[in-house]
Each structure stands twice: as C-alpha cells, then as structure tokens.
Amino acid sequence: MTRVLMVVSAADTLVLADGTEHPTGYWAEEVAASHETLAGAGVEIDIATPGGRKPTVDALSLSEQGGVQPEDAERFRAYLATLADQLAQPLVLADVDPAAYDAVYIPGGHAPMADLVEDSALAAILAATDAAGRPVAALCHGVAGLLAATGEGGWLFGGRRMTGFTDIEEQQGGYGDSIPFSVEQRMRAAGGIVETGQPWSDTVVVDGALITGQNPQSSVSTAKALLERLG
C-alpha cells in the first residue's frame, strides 16, 4: 500500500512583526480535504508533528470570519473528528524513517511559519525524500516547511518551479503587514521560481517530484496531483 507522511505544524501561536503573539494552528480544509482525497484513493497516511505534540486547528479555519461557509466548516469538523486519535497522538517527526514513505505532504495554516520553517528533522526528511526521487508536496503556508531544507549548499528546492500563499492573499485575507515574513518573498529570495495564480484560485504547480498548492482552495487539487505522481 502507498504510504504518505503528512507533516502538520504543532504551533498554536505565531509571533507577528510587532512582537505580539497571535493564536494560530493548521488550516482545517488543508488537512481534512487533503487527507480525505488521499485516503479515498487508498493511501495510508501517518501524521507527524515536531515533538509528537498534538496540533491545534486554527479557529478561523472553521468560521465565517476566516472565509469558511458554515456548511463547509461542519464538513471539515466532521472529517477531522475521524482523525481524532491520530491528531491526539501524532508521530514524533524526529523519529520518522523517511524511507518508510512514498511521499511527504505538508498542509498549511500560518502555524508552519512558527515551527516547521526551521525544523531540522523536517529538513532531513525532505532531503532524504527528494534524494530518493520521491514526491514532496506542500500547500499554502505549508511551503514554509520547505524552507527548512536550507544549508551551506543553499536551498534544496532552489531553482525549481513552485507556488504558495501569495503576498496579495496575505493582504486580502491573512495577516497583512503584520506577517512575520512573506512566504512568497522568502521562496523567491532562496532561489525558488515562484508562479502564482489569481488570488484565491485553485492553483497547483508541479515541477518533477515537487508539488505545491497556492492556498486552501487548492487542497484537493494538490492531493490529486500527488496521487497522479504516485501513479
């Protein structure tokens, strides 16, 4: 059976540009819709977090304030309930053997900007997965996790085509100028070839084994792109 490692942030706060802390977590749709799409195709999915800590869902991702319609929020909430045991006791990221998985998938929410962006265990997993030619997929702010794979030789994913949550989307529906850093600009500065669709469009960029989705609206399409790559 095909196995995918879903790496979820365990952060529940994000330090903003002005030094204040803001509640955060993973984005419900990005975990729920991605997991449902992969599992529906028969993929076995393990969830891992830094330190094996229980991740927190961003309350905004289940509310109209976060741009989520009540019926969608209820659907995501119900699916996440089916993952309650896995989310309560995720694998410890540093203990994961990347060779045991056919791919890595990193959903977003702003939380990855707080912990995954500098996680050395994730960096090692990404390097091993990429070196073996196995797919790496990241969605929305989950692309911040890709930035962890930076060393003396530069960024592992430098020179590749990719997308992620855009500056325009951050201004329209994110933290705006309060964001601690722009994922779009960090990817560009690190050498990524960033391609963006219209704000809030379902946009996925595939460059070989690297698969990236722009925003929550791209969750299902990103998972489907991974399925296509896995064959």
Backbone as CSV, one residue per row, in Angstrom:
resi,resn,N_x,N_y,N_z,CA_x,CA_y,CA_z,C_x,C_y,C_z
1,MET,0.833,-1.201,0.000,0.000,0.000,0.000,0.869,1.253,0.000
2,THR,0.439,2.256,-0.737,1.154,3.531,-0.776,1.025,4.233,0.569
3,ARG,2.136,4.744,1.071,2.146,5.428,2.375,2.637,6.865,2.198
4,VAL,1.930,7.783,2.817,2.288,9.201,2.781,2.455,9.712,4.202
5,LEU,3.509,10.466,4.410,3.728,11.133,5.694,3.164,12.541,5.604
6,MET,2.151,12.839,6.413,1.604,14.192,6.472,2.233,14.906,7.665
7,VAL,2.980,15.946,7.372,3.681,16.703,8.411,2.844,17.923,8.765
8,VAL,2.369,17.970,10.004,1.489,19.035,10.465,2.206,19.855,11.537
9,SER,2.085,21.150,11.454,2.673,22.021,12.475,2.014,21.783,13.828
10,ALA,2.813,21.894,14.881,2.281,21.788,16.238,2.187,23.147,16.918
11,ALA,2.493,24.225,16.191,2.463,25.562,16.790,1.023,26.029,16.989
12,ASP,0.781,26.712,18.089,-0.547,27.276,18.321,-0.525,28.793,18.467
13,THR,0.674,29.372,18.346,0.789,30.838,18.328,1.833,31.234,17.283
14,LEU,1.674,32.435,16.755,2.620,32.992,15.788,3.008,34.380,16.272
15,VAL,4.309,34.635,16.367,4.784,35.957,16.772,4.754,36.862,15.547
16,LEU,3.970,37.930,15.629,3.813,38.834,14.498,4.974,39.825,14.427
17,ALA,4.967,40.628,13.384,6.079,41.557,13.142,6.279,42.537,14.288
18,ASP,5.187,42.861,14.991,5.304,43.825,16.093,5.646,43.165,17.427
19,GLY,5.906,41.870,17.401,6.303,41.156,18.606,5.158,40.553,19.395
20,THR,3.927,40.818,19.000,2.776,40.246,19.704,2.510,38.828,19.224
21,GLU,1.872,38.038,20.083,1.539,36.668,19.736,0.091,36.586,19.286
22,HIS,-0.131,35.794,18.250,-1.482,35.632,17.722,-1.801,34.141,17.668
23,PRO,-3.021,33.739,18.092,-3.381,32.318,18.007,-3.327,31.826,16.569
24,THR,-2.836,30.620,16.381,-2.767,30.037,15.038,-2.925,28.538,15.145
25,GLY,-2.614,27.837,14.080,-2.739,26.381,14.035,-2.776,25.947,12.588
26,TYR,-3.120,24.680,12.368,-3.242,24.210,10.991,-4.602,24.620,10.442
27,TRP,-4.700,24.758,9.116,-5.945,25.166,8.475,-6.789,23.924,8.222
28,ALA,-8.011,23.928,8.724,-8.854,22.731,8.720,-9.002,22.118,7.337
29,GLU,-9.348,22.927,6.333,-9.567,22.389,4.995,-8.326,21.717,4.445
30,GLU,-7.178,22.284,4.722,-5.951,21.776,4.125,-5.582,20.390,4.658
31,VAL,-5.882,20.143,5.916,-5.663,18.803,6.466,-6.816,17.883,6.077
32,ALA,-8.046,18.330,6.302,-9.203,17.466,6.082,-9.385,17.086,4.614
33,ALA,-9.425,18.086,3.726,-9.676,17.803,2.311,-8.523,17.038,1.674
34,SER,-7.297,17.378,2.063,-6.138,16.660,1.526,-6.146,15.210,1.988
35,HIS,-6.357,15.007,3.279,-6.369,13.654,3.844,-7.493,12.829,3.229
36,GLU,-8.671,13.424,3.111,-9.817,12.703,2.565,-9.558,12.278,1.122
37,THR,-8.946,13.165,0.336,-8.658,12.857,-1.061,-7.649,11.717,-1.182
38,LEU,-6.596,11.777,-0.390,-5.576,10.734,-0.428,-6.116,9.406,0.098
39,ALA,-6.781,9.460,1.241,-7.316,8.233,1.842,-8.378,7.604,0.950
40,GLY,-9.156,8.434,0.269,-10.184,7.925,-0.626,-9.608,7.153,-1.797
41,ALA,-8.335,7.400,-2.096,-7.655,6.687,-3.177,-6.881,5.477,-2.650
42,GLY,-7.075,5.178,-1.379,-6.442,4.003,-0.800,-5.067,4.231,-0.212
43,VAL,-4.680,5.486,-0.048,-3.366,5.793,0.513,-3.411,5.699,2.039
44,GLU,-2.388,5.100,2.606,-2.241,5.060,4.062,-1.484,6.311,4.492
45,ILE,-2.016,7.042,5.456,-1.436,8.324,5.851,-1.076,8.318,7.326
46,ASP,0.163,8.648,7.629,0.595,8.863,9.007,0.777,10.358,9.215
47,ILE,0.393,10.826,10.389,0.542,12.239,10.739,1.681,12.383,11.744
48,ALA,2.568,13.315,11.471,3.695,13.570,12.376,3.793,15.062,12.656
49,THR,4.244,15.410,13.853,4.443,16.807,14.245,5.777,16.931,14.970
50,PRO,6.324,18.137,15.059,7.532,18.335,15.860,7.280,17.923,17.311
51,GLY,8.108,17.039,17.802,7.973,16.588,19.181,6.798,15.668,19.430
52,GLY,6.048,15.321,18.379,4.864,14.492,18.575,3.763,15.201,19.337
53,ARG,3.799,16.524,19.307,2.796,17.300,20.047,1.477,17.341,19.277
54,LYS,0.389,17.379,20.010,-0.935,17.441,19.402,-1.097,18.777,18.691
55,PRO,-1.435,18.760,17.407,-1.603,20.025,16.686,-2.931,20.698,17.024
56,THR,-2.980,21.986,16.788,-4.165,22.793,17.065,-4.774,23.282,15.756
57,VAL,-6.076,23.121,15.614,-6.728,23.655,14.427,-6.943,25.155,14.622
58,ASP,-6.660,25.933,13.599,-6.883,27.373,13.657,-8.391,27.626,13.685
59,ALA,-8.863,28.284,14.716,-10.299,28.532,14.857,-10.863,29.286,13.663
60,LEU,-10.053,30.147,13.059,-10.519,30.909,11.907,-10.867,30.001,10.730
61,SER,-10.218,28.851,10.657,-10.434,27.960,9.527,-11.752,27.198,9.622
62,LEU,-12.468,27.427,10.711,-13.778,26.809,10.891,-14.840,27.869,11.142
63,SER,-14.602,29.077,10.622,-15.523,30.175,10.877,-15.705,31.052,9.648
64,GLU,-16.818,31.752,9.608,-17.064,32.681,8.506,-16.066,33.827,8.537
65,GLN,-15.556,34.164,9.726,-14.538,35.209,9.832,-13.294,34.834,9.035
66,GLY,-13.046,33.533,8.919,-11.918,33.052,8.145,-12.276,32.753,6.704
67,GLY,-13.473,33.175,6.301,-13.908,32.981,4.923,-14.454,31.593,4.636
68,VAL,-14.815,30.861,5.676,-15.299,29.493,5.520,-16.797,29.450,5.784
69,GLN,-17.557,28.953,4.840,-19.000,28.863,4.988,-19.363,27.812,6.040
70,PRO,-20.456,28.034,6.783,-20.829,27.120,7.874,-20.935,25.662,7.450
71,GLU,-21.504,25.408,6.261,-21.653,24.015,5.834,-20.298,23.372,5.544
72,ASP,-19.350,24.174,5.040,-18.013,23.652,4.795,-17.290,23.401,6.110
73,ALA,-17.450,24.335,7.042,-16.818,24.180,8.356,-17.312,22.912,9.040
74,GLU,-18.602,22.647,8.934,-19.161,21.454,9.561,-18.593,20.188,8.914
75,ARG,-18.433,20.237,7.605,-17.881,19.077,6.893,-16.423,18.833,7.299
76,PHE,-15.633,19.902,7.377,-14.235,19.745,7.786,-14.156,19.269,9.239
77,ARG,-14.993,19.832,10.088,-15.003,19.452,11.505,-15.330,17.965,11.659
78,ALA,-16.301,17.513,10.879,-16.706,16.107,10.960,-15.595,15.182,10.488
79,TYR,-14.899,15.586,9.424,-13.816,14.718,8.942,-12.654,14.703,9.923
80,LEU,-12.317,15.861,10.474,-11.229,15.909,11.450,-11.545,15.046,12.670
81,ALA,-12.820,14.922,12.992,-13.221,14.074,14.121,-12.849,12.615,13.870
82,THR,-12.865,12.209,12.601,-12.473,10.833,12.277,-10.972,10.622,12.433
83,LEU,-10.224,11.721,12.492,-8.764,11.656,12.661,-8.348,11.970,14.091
84,ALA,-9.331,12.018,15.003,-9.068,12.487,16.361,-7.948,11.705,17.041
85,ASP,-7.944,10.388,16.888,-6.912,9.585,17.556,-5.529,9.885,16.997
86,GLN,-5.423,9.988,15.667,-4.132,10.293,15.053,-3.649,11.685,15.433
87,LEU,-4.568,12.640,15.456,-4.186,14.012,15.785,-3.828,14.145,17.264
88,ALA,-4.431,13.311,18.110,-4.134,13.375,19.544,-2.768,12.778,19.855
89,GLN,-2.335,11.814,19.040,-1.053,11.150,19.277,-0.287,10.998,17.963
90,PRO,0.147,12.104,17.397,0.899,12.028,16.137,2.281,11.424,16.360
91,LEU,2.895,11.008,15.275,4.260,10.517,15.348,5.207,11.670,15.684
92,VAL,6.318,11.329,16.304,7.370,12.317,16.566,8.161,12.502,15.272
93,LEU,8.181,13.704,14.761,8.807,13.952,13.465,10.253,13.475,13.430
94,ALA,10.993,13.703,14.499,12.414,13.337,14.528,12.633,11.823,14.531
95,ASP,11.598,11.055,14.847,11.720,9.597,14.893,11.302,8.928,13.588
96,VAL,10.820,9.704,12.642,10.291,9.147,11.398,11.423,8.679,10.484
97,ASP,11.215,7.495,9.899,12.136,6.986,8.882,11.564,7.365,7.519
98,PRO,12.167,8.320,6.829,11.601,8.762,5.548,11.537,7.654,4.509
99,ALA,12.387,6.648,4.640,12.396,5.553,3.673,11.132,4.710,3.755
100,ALA,10.367,4.884,4.833,9.140,4.105,5.015,7.955,4.698,4.265
101,TYR,8.173,5.857,3.627,7.061,6.564,2.983,7.338,6.822,1.510
102,ASP,6.262,6.844,0.753,6.350,7.091,-0.680,6.318,8.570,-1.019
103,ALA,5.916,9.404,-0.057,5.824,10.844,-0.296,5.654,11.568,1.033
104,VAL,5.914,12.867,0.994,5.691,13.754,2.143,4.692,14.823,1.717
105,TYR,3.773,15.151,2.622,2.730,16.154,2.328,2.657,17.122,3.507
106,ILE,2.789,18.428,3.214,2.800,19.438,4.281,1.643,20.417,4.076
107,PRO,0.560,20.282,4.836,-0.524,21.263,4.763,-0.148,22.520,5.540
108,GLY,-0.946,23.574,5.326,-0.590,24.842,5.935,-1.498,25.320,7.050
109,GLY,-1.928,26.580,6.939,-2.281,27.381,8.085,-1.027,28.181,8.374
110,HIS,-1.139,29.237,9.140,0.056,30.049,9.405,1.050,29.346,10.329
111,ALA,0.625,28.300,11.002,1.458,27.658,12.019,2.823,27.184,11.519
112,PRO,2.952,26.637,10.301,4.285,26.200,9.858,5.335,27.302,9.883
113,MET,4.897,28.568,9.812,5.832,29.687,9.863,6.479,29.810,11.234
114,ALA,5.857,29.173,12.244,6.369,29.283,13.603,7.308,28.146,13.972
115,ASP,7.080,26.934,13.414,7.941,25.826,13.831,8.570,25.047,12.669
116,LEU,7.816,24.728,11.640,8.361,23.891,10.575,9.441,24.591,9.766
117,VAL,9.388,25.921,9.699,10.311,26.678,8.859,11.770,26.469,9.244
118,GLU,12.034,26.081,10.489,13.412,25.880,10.919,13.609,24.508,11.556
119,ASP,12.745,23.560,11.232,12.794,22.245,11.874,13.842,21.355,11.200
120,SER,14.875,20.985,11.934,15.973,20.205,11.364,15.541,18.789,11.007
121,ALA,14.611,18.220,11.777,14.133,16.871,11.467,13.375,16.868,10.147
122,LEU,12.554,17.890,9.937,11.838,18.001,8.668,12.830,18.188,7.529
123,ALA,13.851,19.001,7.746,14.863,19.227,6.710,15.504,17.909,6.288
124,ALA,15.814,17.057,7.260,16.440,15.771,6.956,15.490,14.861,6.185
125,ILE,14.222,14.877,6.561,13.221,14.064,5.874,13.047,14.532,4.437
126,LEU,12.987,15.834,4.254,12.831,16.380,2.904,14.031,16.039,2.030
127,ALA,15.220,16.148,2.592,16.433,15.865,1.826,16.472,14.403,1.401
128,ALA,16.134,13.507,2.316,16.156,12.076,2.005,15.081,11.721,0.989
129,THR,13.906,12.299,1.145,12.807,12.023,0.224,13.131,12.514,-1.171
130,ASP,13.640,13.728,-1.258,13.978,14.313,-2.552,15.117,13.558,-3.216
131,ALA,16.115,13.169,-2.439,17.260,12.448,-2.999,16.845,11.104,-3.585
132,ALA,15.800,10.512,-3.003,15.310,9.220,-3.484,14.347,9.370,-4.660
133,GLY,14.065,10.620,-5.037,13.158,10.860,-6.152,11.697,10.689,-5.798
134,ARG,11.402,10.664,-4.502,10.008,10.532,-4.076,9.377,11.912,-3.946
135,PRO,8.078,12.020,-4.147,7.434,13.339,-4.174,7.393,14.038,-2.815
136,VAL,7.507,15.351,-2.889,7.279,16.249,-1.751,6.179,17.206,-2.175
137,ALA,5.119,17.284,-1.378,4.010,18.194,-1.665,3.821,19.142,-0.488
138,ALA,3.566,20.411,-0.789,3.332,21.403,0.259,2.226,22.336,-0.206
139,LEU,1.437,22.796,0.730,0.227,23.537,0.419,0.158,24.840,1.199
140,CYS,-0.129,25.934,0.505,-0.370,27.234,1.134,0.833,27.641,2.005
141,HIS,0.634,27.955,3.278,1.758,28.301,4.151,2.601,27.083,4.519
142,GLY,2.140,25.877,4.123,2.948,24.688,4.347,4.267,24.754,3.606
143,VAL,4.338,25.594,2.556,5.606,25.736,1.834,6.685,26.326,2.735
144,ALA,6.303,26.944,3.844,7.307,27.427,4.797,8.151,26.263,5.306
145,GLY,7.538,25.074,5.392,8.285,23.905,5.820,9.391,23.534,4.851
146,LEU,9.174,23.805,3.567,10.217,23.519,2.578,11.466,24.339,2.849
147,LEU,11.270,25.541,3.413,12.399,26.439,3.661,13.345,25.897,4.725
148,ALA,12.893,24.887,5.482,13.770,24.291,6.496,14.967,23.614,5.863
149,ALA,14.814,23.172,4.611,15.876,22.420,3.943,16.902,23.358,3.312
150,THR,17.487,24.191,4.141,18.479,25.161,3.698,19.780,24.929,4.455
151,GLY,20.864,24.823,3.729,22.155,24.596,4.374,23.266,25.341,3.669
152,GLU,24.497,24.892,3.869,25.646,25.567,3.278,25.586,25.563,1.751
153,GLY,24.953,24.548,1.204,24.852,24.463,-0.249,23.676,25.215,-0.815
154,GLY,22.963,25.947,0.038,21.789,26.690,-0.408,20.510,25.930,-0.115
155,TRP,19.446,26.349,-0.747,18.140,25.747,-0.515,17.951,24.528,-1.408
156,LEU,17.503,23.440,-0.806,17.296,22.194,-1.525,16.401,22.364,-2.749
157,PHE,15.408,23.252,-2.636,14.433,23.404,-3.713,14.689,24.635,-4.580
158,GLY,15.843,25.248,-4.416,16.192,26.394,-5.238,16.240,26.017,-6.711
159,GLY,15.770,26.926,-7.561,15.790,26.692,-8.992,14.602,25.911,-9.508
160,ARG,13.677,25.555,-8.618,12.506,24.784,-9.045,11.260,25.666,-9.068
161,ARG,10.314,25.262,-9.903,9.043,25.980,-10.012,8.152,25.601,-8.842
162,MET,7.443,26.595,-8.317,6.616,26.355,-7.132,5.611,27.483,-6.955
163,THR,4.651,27.248,-6.054,3.723,28.296,-5.658,3.499,28.195,-4.152
164,GLY,2.667,29.059,-3.628,2.359,29.093,-2.202,1.479,30.300,-1.932
165,PHE,1.131,30.506,-0.688,0.270,31.630,-0.330,0.932,32.928,-0.752
166,THR,0.206,33.743,-1.505,0.807,34.926,-2.126,0.727,36.156,-1.226
167,ASP,1.549,37.128,-1.558,1.509,38.394,-0.824,0.137,39.060,-0.944
168,ILE,-0.467,38.981,-2.127,-1.792,39.585,-2.315,-2.815,38.908,-1.416
169,GLU,-2.761,37.596,-1.342,-3.697,36.863,-0.476,-3.448,37.190,0.990
170,GLU,-2.177,37.373,1.337,-1.853,37.740,2.725,-2.456,39.089,3.075
171,GLN,-2.447,40.010,2.123,-3.034,41.328,2.355,-4.561,41.254,2.411
172,GLN,-5.130,40.416,1.576,-6.585,40.361,1.483,-7.234,39.521,2.585
173,GLY,-6.558,38.449,3.001,-7.215,37.563,3.959,-6.313,36.965,4.999
174,GLY,-5.072,37.422,5.071,-4.135,36.901,6.051,-3.812,37.933,7.114
175,TYR,-2.546,38.018,7.461,-2.111,38.959,8.495,-1.667,40.299,7.931
176,GLY,-1.656,40.419,6.607,-1.262,41.694,6.012,0.161,42.064,6.361
177,ASP,0.361,43.326,6.708,1.702,43.809,7.030,2.192,43.311,8.386
178,SER,1.314,42.659,9.151,1.711,42.129,10.455,2.427,40.791,10.359
179,ILE,2.436,40.204,9.167,3.039,38.887,8.991,4.518,38.942,9.342
180,PRO,5.058,37.933,10.056,6.479,37.970,10.421,7.408,37.898,9.221
181,PHE,6.982,37.205,8.165,7.720,37.212,6.907,6.788,36.746,5.800
182,SER,7.126,37.089,4.582,6.348,36.697,3.420,6.880,35.362,2.893
183,VAL,6.020,34.337,2.862,6.481,33.060,2.329,6.831,33.196,0.845
184,GLU,6.062,34.015,0.137,6.347,34.204,-1.291,7.728,34.801,-1.493
185,GLN,8.040,35.860,-0.737,9.339,36.516,-0.914,10.494,35.679,-0.386
186,ARG,10.247,34.896,0.674,11.300,34.023,1.191,11.652,32.956,0.161
187,MET,10.638,32.419,-0.524,10.904,31.418,-1.557,11.672,32.035,-2.723
188,ARG,11.262,33.227,-3.113,11.956,33.893,-4.216,13.413,34.177,-3.839
189,ALA,13.633,34.700,-2.641,14.980,35.054,-2.197,15.880,33.822,-2.099
190,ALA,15.269,32.674,-1.786,16.047,31.439,-1.650,16.337,30.786,-2.997
191,GLY,15.754,31.343,-4.065,16.032,30.813,-5.391,14.898,30.051,-6.028
192,GLY,13.719,30.068,-5.401,12.574,29.401,-5.981,11.998,30.188,-7.156
193,ILE,11.503,29.479,-8.157,10.829,30.112,-9.291,9.338,30.097,-8.965
194,VAL,8.866,31.185,-8.390,7.506,31.240,-7.849,6.509,31.651,-8.926
195,GLU,5.508,30.822,-9.113,4.450,31.082,-10.081,3.130,31.160,-9.322
196,THR,2.388,32.247,-9.505,1.152,32.430,-8.758,-0.041,32.579,-9.689
197,GLY,-1.176,32.047,-9.254,-2.418,32.237,-9.976,-3.151,33.446,-9.418
198,GLN,-4.355,33.668,-9.880,-5.171,34.745,-9.330,-5.422,34.495,-7.842
199,PRO,-5.593,35.561,-7.057,-5.867,35.375,-5.627,-7.044,34.428,-5.409
200,TRP,-6.834,33.470,-4.520,-7.851,32.508,-4.100,-8.252,31.542,-5.199
201,SER,-7.451,31.452,-6.258,-7.736,30.495,-7.317,-7.157,29.129,-6.949
202,ASP,-7.723,28.099,-7.526,-7.227,26.736,-7.345,-6.004,26.581,-8.238
203,THR,-4.833,26.749,-7.660,-3.589,26.761,-8.433,-2.590,25.764,-7.857
204,VAL,-2.092,24.889,-8.717,-1.087,23.898,-8.329,0.057,23.961,-9.335
205,VAL,1.276,23.907,-8.838,2.459,23.880,-9.700,3.211,22.572,-9.439
206,VAL,3.491,21.870,-10.522,4.224,20.602,-10.422,5.545,20.748,-11.160
207,ASP,6.624,20.521,-10.463,7.958,20.533,-11.064,8.631,19.217,-10.686
208,GLY,8.510,18.229,-11.551,9.046,16.916,-11.229,8.371,16.343,-10.002
209,ALA,9.179,16.040,-8.989,8.646,15.445,-7.765,8.217,16.492,-6.735
210,LEU,8.332,17.769,-7.076,7.899,18.836,-6.168,6.514,19.326,-6.586
211,ILE,5.577,19.247,-5.655,4.185,19.629,-5.916,3.780,20.668,-4.881
212,THR,3.300,21.826,-5.346,2.906,22.876,-4.413,1.545,23.450,-4.786
213,GLY,0.774,23.787,-3.763,-0.539,24.390,-3.953,-0.557,25.775,-3.344
214,GLN,-1.334,26.673,-3.944,-1.267,28.089,-3.570,-1.989,28.444,-2.280
215,ASN,-3.114,27.813,-1.998,-3.993,28.276,-0.920,-4.950,27.164,-0.509
216,PRO,-5.830,27.403,0.474,-6.769,26.336,0.866,-7.632,25.833,-0.281
217,GLN,-7.971,26.719,-1.200,-8.801,26.334,-2.342,-8.107,25.303,-3.231
218,SER,-6.819,25.144,-3.058,-6.029,24.224,-3.870,-5.802,22.877,-3.180
219,SER,-6.451,22.660,-2.050,-6.186,21.460,-1.248,-6.439,20.171,-2.019
220,VAL,-7.633,20.017,-2.569,-7.979,18.783,-3.271,-7.098,18.599,-4.498
221,SER,-6.886,19.667,-5.253,-6.081,19.571,-6.468,-4.627,19.215,-6.162
222,THR,-4.101,19.718,-5.053,-2.729,19.378,-4.671,-2.626,17.903,-4.329
223,ALA,-3.604,17.405,-3.574,-3.610,15.981,-3.231,-3.773,15.126,-4.484
224,LYS,-4.618,15.557,-5.411,-4.803,14.802,-6.648,-3.533,14.801,-7.497
225,ALA,-2.819,15.925,-7.506,-1.555,15.985,-8.239,-0.547,15.004,-7.657
226,LEU,-0.556,14.886,-6.326,0.333,13.913,-5.689,-0.060,12.495,-6.071
227,LEU,-1.347,12.206,-6.069,-1.823,10.880,-6.472,-1.387,10.555,-7.899
228,GLU,-1.484,11.537,-8.771,-1.078,11.323,-10.162,0.413,11.018,-10.247
229,ARG,1.203,11.730,-9.454,2.646,11.494,-9.447,2.969,10.101,-8.902
230,LEU,2.212,9.677,-7.886,2.451,8.375,-7.280,1.976,7.235,-8.178
231,GLY,1.118,7.591,-9.139,0.641,6.585,-10.093,-0.386,5.667,-9.490
